[in-house]
Short mmCIF file of C-alpha atoms and ligand atoms in Angstrom, two decimals:
data_model
loop_
_atom_site.label_atom_id
_atom_site.label_comp_id
_atom_site.label_asym_id
_atom_site.label_seq_id
_atom_site.Cartn_x
_atom_site.Cartn_y
_atom_site.Cartn_z
CA MET A 1 -18.54 -23.30 18.83
CA THR A 2 -16.94 -22.46 15.49
CA ARG A 3 -18.10 -19.16 14.08
CA GLN A 4 -19.58 -19.32 10.59
CA ALA A 5 -16.90 -18.06 8.17
CA LEU A 6 -18.50 -15.06 6.52
CA THR A 7 -16.96 -13.99 3.24
CA LEU A 8 -16.26 -10.31 2.68
CA SER A 9 -19.10 -10.13 0.16
CA GLN A 10 -21.56 -11.68 2.65
CA HIS A 11 -20.34 -9.27 5.34
CA LEU A 12 -20.75 -6.27 3.06
CA LEU A 13 -24.31 -7.31 2.18
CA GLN A 14 -25.05 -7.82 5.89
CA MET A 15 -23.72 -4.31 6.63
CA GLU A 16 -25.84 -2.95 3.77
CA ARG A 17 -28.96 -4.48 5.32
CA GLU A 18 -28.09 -3.19 8.79
CA HIS A 19 -27.17 0.31 7.59
CA PRO A 20 -29.64 1.43 4.92
CA ARG A 21 -27.48 4.46 4.06
CA ALA A 22 -24.97 2.05 2.59
CA LYS A 23 -25.67 1.80 -1.09
CA GLY A 24 -25.21 -1.26 -3.28
CA GLU A 25 -22.74 0.70 -5.39
CA PHE A 26 -20.64 1.09 -2.26
CA THR A 27 -20.66 -2.66 -1.67
CA ASP A 28 -19.70 -3.12 -5.29
CA LEU A 29 -16.72 -0.76 -4.91
CA LEU A 30 -15.43 -2.49 -1.77
CA SER A 31 -15.81 -5.89 -3.47
CA HIS A 32 -13.64 -4.66 -6.32
CA ILE A 33 -11.03 -3.43 -3.85
CA ALA A 34 -10.93 -7.00 -2.53
CA LEU A 35 -10.51 -8.29 -6.10
CA ALA A 36 -7.58 -5.91 -6.63
CA ALA A 37 -6.10 -7.13 -3.33
CA LYS A 38 -6.31 -10.75 -4.50
CA THR A 39 -4.64 -9.80 -7.77
CA ILE A 40 -1.80 -7.99 -6.01
CA ASN A 41 -1.47 -10.74 -3.41
CA ARG A 42 -0.91 -13.32 -6.13
CA GLU A 43 2.07 -11.36 -7.44
CA VAL A 44 3.45 -10.43 -4.03
CA VAL A 45 3.60 -14.04 -2.86
CA ARG A 46 5.28 -15.06 -6.12
CA ALA A 47 7.55 -12.03 -6.23
CA GLY A 48 10.67 -13.95 -5.34
CA LEU A 49 9.97 -16.56 -7.99
CA VAL A 50 9.09 -14.72 -11.17
CA ASP A 51 11.81 -12.13 -11.02
CA ILE A 52 9.27 -9.36 -10.66
CA LEU A 53 11.58 -7.82 -8.08
CA GLY A 54 14.05 -5.16 -8.94
CA TYR A 55 13.43 -1.81 -10.48
CA THR A 56 11.51 -0.68 -13.52
CA GLY A 57 14.14 1.99 -13.81
CA ALA A 58 11.34 4.52 -13.50
CA GLU A 59 11.00 6.82 -10.50
CA ASN A 60 7.79 7.99 -8.81
CA VAL A 61 6.84 11.61 -8.08
CA HIS A 62 9.01 11.61 -4.98
CA GLY A 63 12.14 10.59 -6.84
CA GLU A 64 11.92 7.10 -5.27
CA LYS A 65 12.85 4.10 -7.38
CA VAL A 66 9.62 2.44 -8.42
CA GLN A 67 9.76 -1.29 -7.89
CA LYS A 68 7.94 -3.42 -10.42
CA LEU A 69 5.41 -4.55 -7.78
CA ASP A 70 4.58 -0.92 -7.00
CA GLN A 71 3.67 -0.31 -10.61
CA PHE A 72 1.82 -3.60 -10.88
CA ALA A 73 -0.26 -2.79 -7.78
CA ARG A 74 -1.04 0.72 -8.98
CA ASP A 75 -2.11 -0.52 -12.43
CA ALA A 76 -4.20 -3.38 -10.97
CA ILE A 77 -6.12 -1.05 -8.67
CA TYR A 78 -6.69 1.47 -11.45
CA ARG A 79 -7.80 -1.20 -13.93
CA ILE A 80 -10.15 -3.02 -11.54
CA LEU A 81 -11.68 0.00 -9.78
CA GLY A 82 -11.77 2.02 -13.01
CA GLN A 83 -14.19 -0.47 -14.59
CA THR A 84 -16.76 -0.29 -11.76
CA GLY A 85 -18.34 2.89 -13.11
CA GLN A 86 -18.52 4.07 -9.48
CA LEU A 87 -15.59 6.50 -9.51
CA ALA A 88 -15.26 10.16 -10.48
CA VAL A 89 -11.48 10.31 -10.01
CA LEU A 90 -8.58 8.55 -8.25
CA ALA A 91 -5.30 9.65 -6.69
CA SER A 92 -2.27 7.49 -5.93
CA GLU A 93 1.11 7.85 -4.28
CA GLU A 94 2.63 6.77 -7.58
CA ASP A 95 1.03 9.53 -9.65
CA GLU A 96 1.87 13.23 -9.48
CA ASP A 97 -1.63 14.29 -10.55
CA VAL A 98 -5.11 12.84 -10.18
CA ILE A 99 -6.02 9.83 -12.31
CA PRO A 100 -9.19 10.23 -14.42
CA VAL A 101 -11.47 7.21 -14.79
CA PRO A 102 -10.71 5.16 -17.94
CA PRO A 103 -12.14 6.54 -21.19
CA GLY A 104 -15.63 5.25 -21.95
CA GLN A 105 -16.40 4.56 -18.28
CA PRO A 106 -19.33 6.44 -16.68
CA VAL A 107 -18.27 9.02 -14.07
CA GLY A 108 -19.45 7.79 -10.69
CA ARG A 109 -20.10 9.30 -7.26
CA TYR A 110 -16.98 8.17 -5.37
CA VAL A 111 -13.30 9.07 -5.10
CA VAL A 112 -10.50 6.66 -4.14
CA ASN A 113 -7.16 7.88 -2.79
CA PHE A 114 -4.73 5.00 -2.41
CA ASP A 115 -1.19 3.95 -1.67
CA PRO A 116 -0.85 0.90 -3.92
CA LEU A 117 2.02 -0.79 -2.12
CA ASP A 118 3.18 0.90 1.06
CA GLY A 119 6.47 -0.23 2.54
CA SER A 120 7.68 -1.28 -0.87
CA SER A 121 11.31 -0.89 0.19
CA ASN A 122 10.69 -4.08 2.22
CA ILE A 123 9.57 -6.09 -0.81
CA ASN A 124 12.93 -7.75 -1.35
CA ALA A 125 13.20 -8.83 2.29
CA ASN A 126 9.78 -10.51 2.28
CA VAL A 127 8.58 -8.19 5.06
CA ASN A 128 4.84 -7.43 5.23
CA ILE A 129 3.80 -4.65 2.85
CA GLY A 130 0.39 -3.16 2.23
CA THR A 131 -2.21 -1.31 0.20
CA ILE A 132 -4.00 1.58 1.91
CA PHE A 133 -7.27 2.99 0.55
CA SER A 134 -9.61 5.87 1.32
CA ILE A 135 -13.09 6.33 -0.19
CA LEU A 136 -14.69 9.79 -0.34
CA PRO A 137 -17.86 11.17 -1.91
CA ARG A 138 -17.22 13.36 -4.96
CA ILE A 139 -18.03 17.02 -4.30
CA THR A 140 -17.86 18.46 -7.83
CA THR A 141 -21.18 18.11 -9.60
CA GLU A 142 -20.42 17.72 -13.30
CA GLY A 143 -17.94 16.26 -15.71
CA SER A 144 -14.96 14.25 -14.58
CA GLY A 145 -13.79 14.45 -11.00
CA THR A 146 -11.00 16.85 -10.20
CA VAL A 147 -8.30 17.29 -7.57
CA ARG A 148 -10.91 19.13 -5.47
CA ASP A 149 -12.73 15.83 -5.05
CA CYS A 150 -9.54 14.21 -3.69
CA LEU A 151 -8.56 17.05 -1.36
CA GLN A 152 -11.11 16.53 1.42
CA ALA A 153 -10.65 16.29 5.19
CA GLY A 154 -10.43 12.73 6.49
CA ARG A 155 -13.62 13.15 8.53
CA ARG A 156 -15.50 13.09 5.20
CA GLN A 157 -14.29 9.61 4.34
CA LEU A 158 -17.08 7.09 3.70
CA ALA A 159 -14.76 4.12 4.11
CA ALA A 160 -11.10 3.36 4.64
CA GLY A 161 -8.86 0.38 5.17
CA TYR A 162 -5.81 -1.54 4.19
CA VAL A 163 -4.61 -4.87 2.87
CA MET A 164 -1.54 -6.39 4.48
CA TYR A 165 0.35 -8.91 2.36
CA GLY A 166 2.39 -11.34 4.41
CA SER A 167 2.43 -14.78 6.03
CA SER A 168 -1.33 -14.45 5.80
CA THR A 169 -2.93 -11.68 3.80
CA MET A 170 -5.53 -9.59 5.59
CA LEU A 171 -8.01 -6.96 4.54
CA VAL A 172 -9.17 -4.57 7.28
CA TYR A 173 -11.85 -1.97 6.58
CA THR A 174 -14.36 0.37 8.14
CA THR A 175 -17.41 2.12 6.70
CA GLY A 176 -17.97 4.03 9.93
CA HIS A 177 -19.63 1.06 11.64
CA GLY A 178 -16.69 -0.52 13.42
CA VAL A 179 -13.53 -2.14 12.06
CA HIS A 180 -13.59 -5.62 10.58
CA GLY A 181 -10.68 -7.86 9.57
CA PHE A 182 -10.71 -10.59 6.95
CA THR A 183 -8.06 -13.22 6.31
CA PHE A 184 -7.48 -14.48 2.78
CA GLU A 185 -8.04 -18.20 2.29
CA PRO A 186 -6.15 -19.01 -0.94
CA SER A 187 -7.81 -22.42 -1.40
CA LEU A 188 -11.19 -20.67 -1.57
CA GLY A 189 -9.98 -17.42 -3.11
CA GLU A 190 -12.02 -15.62 -0.47
CA PHE A 191 -11.43 -13.13 2.34
CA LEU A 192 -13.08 -14.70 5.42
CA LEU A 193 -14.17 -12.70 8.48
CA SER A 194 -11.52 -13.47 11.12
CA HIS A 195 -11.49 -10.31 13.27
CA PRO A 196 -15.03 -8.93 13.69
CA ASP A 197 -15.37 -5.52 15.35
CA ILE A 198 -11.71 -4.90 16.20
CA ARG A 199 -11.17 -2.70 19.27
CA ILE A 200 -7.77 -1.23 20.15
CA PRO A 201 -6.76 -1.41 23.86
CA ALA A 202 -7.06 1.96 25.65
CA ARG A 203 -3.35 1.77 26.37
CA GLY A 204 -0.56 -0.51 25.14
CA ARG A 205 3.01 -1.35 26.03
CA ILE A 206 4.41 -0.92 22.49
CA TYR A 207 5.85 2.14 20.83
CA SER A 208 6.82 2.21 17.16
CA VAL A 209 9.19 4.88 15.89
CA ASN A 210 12.41 5.04 13.90
CA GLU A 211 14.86 5.88 16.68
CA GLY A 212 17.52 6.46 14.06
CA ASN A 213 15.95 9.89 13.67
CA TYR A 214 16.42 10.71 17.39
CA ALA A 215 19.02 13.42 16.77
CA HIS A 216 16.58 15.28 14.50
CA TRP A 217 13.53 15.14 16.77
CA THR A 218 12.09 18.05 18.74
CA GLU A 219 12.83 18.10 22.46
CA GLY A 220 9.25 17.06 23.22
CA VAL A 221 9.47 13.89 21.12
CA LYS A 222 12.87 13.05 22.61
CA ARG A 223 11.47 13.46 26.14
CA TYR A 224 8.45 11.29 25.35
CA VAL A 225 10.47 8.38 23.97
CA ASP A 226 13.06 8.70 26.78
CA TRP A 227 10.15 8.65 29.29
CA LEU A 228 8.67 5.48 27.75
CA LYS A 229 12.03 3.74 28.21
CA MET A 230 12.42 4.57 31.92
CA ASP A 231 12.21 1.64 34.36
CA ASP A 232 9.13 2.43 36.49
CA ARG A 233 7.04 -0.69 37.09
CA GLU A 234 4.38 1.24 38.98
CA THR A 235 3.47 3.12 35.81
CA GLY A 236 3.94 0.20 33.43
CA ARG A 237 7.25 1.36 31.99
CA PRO A 238 9.48 0.66 30.08
CA HIS A 239 7.41 0.07 26.97
CA SER A 240 8.67 -2.26 24.23
CA SER A 241 10.00 -0.94 20.94
CA ARG A 242 8.60 -2.59 17.83
CA TYR A 243 9.33 -1.08 14.40
CA VAL A 244 9.04 -2.95 11.10
CA GLY A 245 9.45 0.08 8.89
CA SER A 246 6.31 -0.87 6.96
CA LEU A 247 3.44 1.38 8.05
CA VAL A 248 0.67 -1.16 7.51
CA ALA A 249 2.54 -3.84 9.51
CA ASP A 250 3.34 -1.51 12.41
CA PHE A 251 -0.18 -0.07 12.42
CA HIS A 252 -1.88 -3.48 12.28
CA ARG A 253 0.14 -4.92 15.17
CA ASN A 254 -0.60 -1.91 17.36
CA LEU A 255 -4.30 -2.01 16.39
CA LEU A 256 -4.55 -5.55 17.75
CA TYR A 257 -2.14 -5.32 20.71
CA GLY A 258 -2.37 -1.65 21.65
CA GLY A 259 0.41 0.92 21.58
CA VAL A 260 1.42 3.99 19.62
CA PHE A 261 3.05 4.56 16.24
CA LEU A 262 4.87 7.81 15.66
CA TYR A 263 6.36 9.39 12.59
CA PRO A 264 6.98 12.86 14.02
CA ALA A 265 8.26 15.96 12.28
CA ASP A 266 12.01 16.35 12.53
CA ARG A 267 14.71 18.64 11.18
CA LYS A 268 15.08 16.43 8.07
CA SER A 269 11.30 16.23 7.46
CA PRO A 270 9.63 19.33 8.93
CA GLN A 271 6.19 17.97 7.92
CA GLY A 272 7.02 14.38 8.78
CA LYS A 273 7.27 11.69 6.08
CA LEU A 274 3.81 10.17 5.79
CA ARG A 275 1.12 11.48 3.46
CA VAL A 276 -2.24 12.78 4.61
CA LEU A 277 -4.58 11.59 1.87
CA TYR A 278 -3.63 7.96 1.30
CA GLU A 279 -1.71 6.96 4.44
CA CYS A 280 -2.61 8.98 7.55
CA ALA A 281 -6.28 9.84 6.94
CA PRO A 282 -7.45 6.27 6.10
CA LEU A 283 -5.50 4.75 9.00
CA ALA A 284 -6.80 7.50 11.30
CA MET A 285 -10.39 6.56 10.39
CA VAL A 286 -9.67 2.89 11.10
CA ALA A 287 -7.98 3.78 14.40
CA GLU A 288 -10.85 6.01 15.59
CA GLN A 289 -13.47 3.46 14.54
CA ALA A 290 -11.60 0.90 16.67
CA GLY A 291 -11.61 3.24 19.68
CA GLY A 292 -8.16 4.70 19.07
CA SER A 293 -6.99 8.14 18.03
CA ALA A 294 -4.69 9.85 15.54
CA SER A 295 -3.16 13.31 15.58
CA ASP A 296 -0.31 15.35 14.22
CA GLY A 297 0.75 16.05 17.81
CA VAL A 298 -1.75 18.89 18.14
CA ARG A 299 -4.66 18.44 15.70
CA ARG A 300 -6.87 15.45 14.95
CA ILE A 301 -5.69 13.90 11.68
CA LEU A 302 -9.27 13.60 10.40
CA ASP A 303 -9.71 17.37 10.71
CA LEU A 304 -6.69 18.26 8.55
CA GLU A 305 -7.72 20.06 5.34
CA PRO A 306 -5.15 18.91 2.74
CA THR A 307 -4.18 21.43 0.06
CA SER A 308 -2.10 19.14 -2.15
CA LEU A 309 -2.28 15.47 -3.13
CA HIS A 310 1.05 14.44 -1.58
CA GLU A 311 0.94 16.65 1.49
CA LYS A 312 2.74 15.20 4.49
CA THR A 313 1.96 15.40 8.20
CA PRO A 314 3.52 14.36 11.47
CA PHE A 315 1.61 11.22 12.52
CA LEU A 316 0.76 9.74 15.93
CA VAL A 317 -1.77 6.90 15.93
CA GLY A 318 -2.88 4.10 18.23
CA SER A 319 -4.25 3.61 21.75
CA PRO A 320 -5.99 6.79 22.89
CA GLN A 321 -4.17 7.09 26.22
CA ASP A 322 -0.78 6.57 24.57
CA VAL A 323 -1.51 9.11 21.83
CA ARG A 324 -2.69 11.61 24.45
CA GLU A 325 0.50 11.21 26.49
CA ALA A 326 2.63 11.64 23.38
CA GLU A 327 0.72 14.85 22.54
CA LEU A 328 1.33 16.23 26.07
CA PHE A 329 5.07 15.69 25.70
CA ILE A 330 5.14 17.14 22.19
CA GLN A 331 3.18 20.17 23.43
CA GLU A 332 5.66 20.46 26.33
CA ARG A 333 2.82 19.87 28.85
CA HIS A 334 4.09 16.57 30.14
CA GLN A 335 4.74 17.30 33.85
CA ALA A 336 1.42 15.76 34.90
CA VAL A 337 1.78 12.56 32.87
CA THR A 338 3.79 10.43 35.31
CA ALA A 339 1.77 11.68 38.25
CA ASP A 340 -1.42 10.91 36.36
CA ARG A 341 -0.29 7.35 35.66
CA ARG A 342 0.60 6.87 39.35
CA LEU A 343 -2.71 8.38 40.41
CA ASN A 344 -4.61 6.10 38.12
CA HIS A 345 -2.37 3.15 38.98
CA VAL A 346 -2.27 2.37 35.32
CA ARG A 347 -1.14 -1.19 34.87
CA VAL A 348 -0.85 -2.66 31.44
CA ASP A 349 -0.45 -6.42 31.45
CA LEU A 350 -0.35 -7.92 28.01
P1 P6P B 401 11.65 5.19 7.76
C1 P6P B 401 7.83 2.90 3.93
O1 P6P B 401 8.77 3.46 3.05
C2 P6P B 401 7.13 4.05 4.63
O2 P6P B 401 6.52 4.89 3.71
C3 P6P B 401 6.12 3.51 5.63
O3 P6P B 401 5.58 2.30 5.23
C4 P6P B 401 6.94 3.37 6.89
O4 P6P B 401 6.17 3.53 8.07
C5 P6P B 401 7.96 4.51 6.77
O5 P6P B 401 8.09 4.80 5.38
C6 P6P B 401 9.31 4.11 7.30
O6 P6P B 401 10.16 5.23 7.15
O7 P6P B 401 12.16 6.59 7.56
O8 P6P B 401 11.51 4.85 9.23
O9 P6P B 401 12.39 4.13 6.99
#
């Protein structure tokens, strides 16, 4: 029996009815995020045709060349969300400081931290790239929002999700009531519910990490990845290596198939490479809501208390059993892992 194709708007209204705490303004904000995604998608799919590729010549706060699509995505999200009247302040990977709501707009009750176009270095190769967003309640009580409103632990997020632009464009979000995936249908201009209530497998057979950094890893990370590659059928090893180099693409594949993504600390990047506010915290909320987990190797990502907008963290995320094993190796407590797998006769057949 074909499932009725719910649009994102219909799904949001359904969630609002089922969860009275959800406010209409919240639905409105998520609907505008979808509108921004459609706007960005239109440019991404045309990128190779309208010479929007290449560099603006500008650089972002991290000294990275800003590609035109990065700037376009950042401006589209700011313009569309800024006019909702729901926001107190925004923060973006592309901006050194917080972004106040546009002049003349009322100051709302929500905060959006976002990465407008993650994986942008892949734009020219037509590899999947993505937008990542995190919605928080404002905590200051008067005037415009401030950086304090942006710097909150991930466990305080009201919603989080991502848009992945690629062969088909998907929007995946959670408001704390499960994870739901929508596929964009260009002929209708709508995101249609295609992946209701996504659940990540307890364990996968995929690991995603940039092995080019091997020489810079800690001994614990080296031992973990070496262990995953050993030939031991009884404990479901070796695992398969899959690494796109675009966080949203690697995360999304592991969310559906199971597995673990790691961007650990290393000698080059003592805090890792990925940012807490607009990359790790939103994806950690999605992962946990799908039954997965996310840590920095020791602490739960959602419990980190960020002290600066662009703060980085080591990042492990994915199937809970895989993340736990990675943590044991990183914490040098891995002796029991192989024995435990044998004891539990863990078999992973995908
Ligand atoms: P590396 C893309 O630049 C990004 O920010 C993430 O999307 C991706 O997971 C990571 O960096 C890839 O980094 O060092 O492996 O190229």
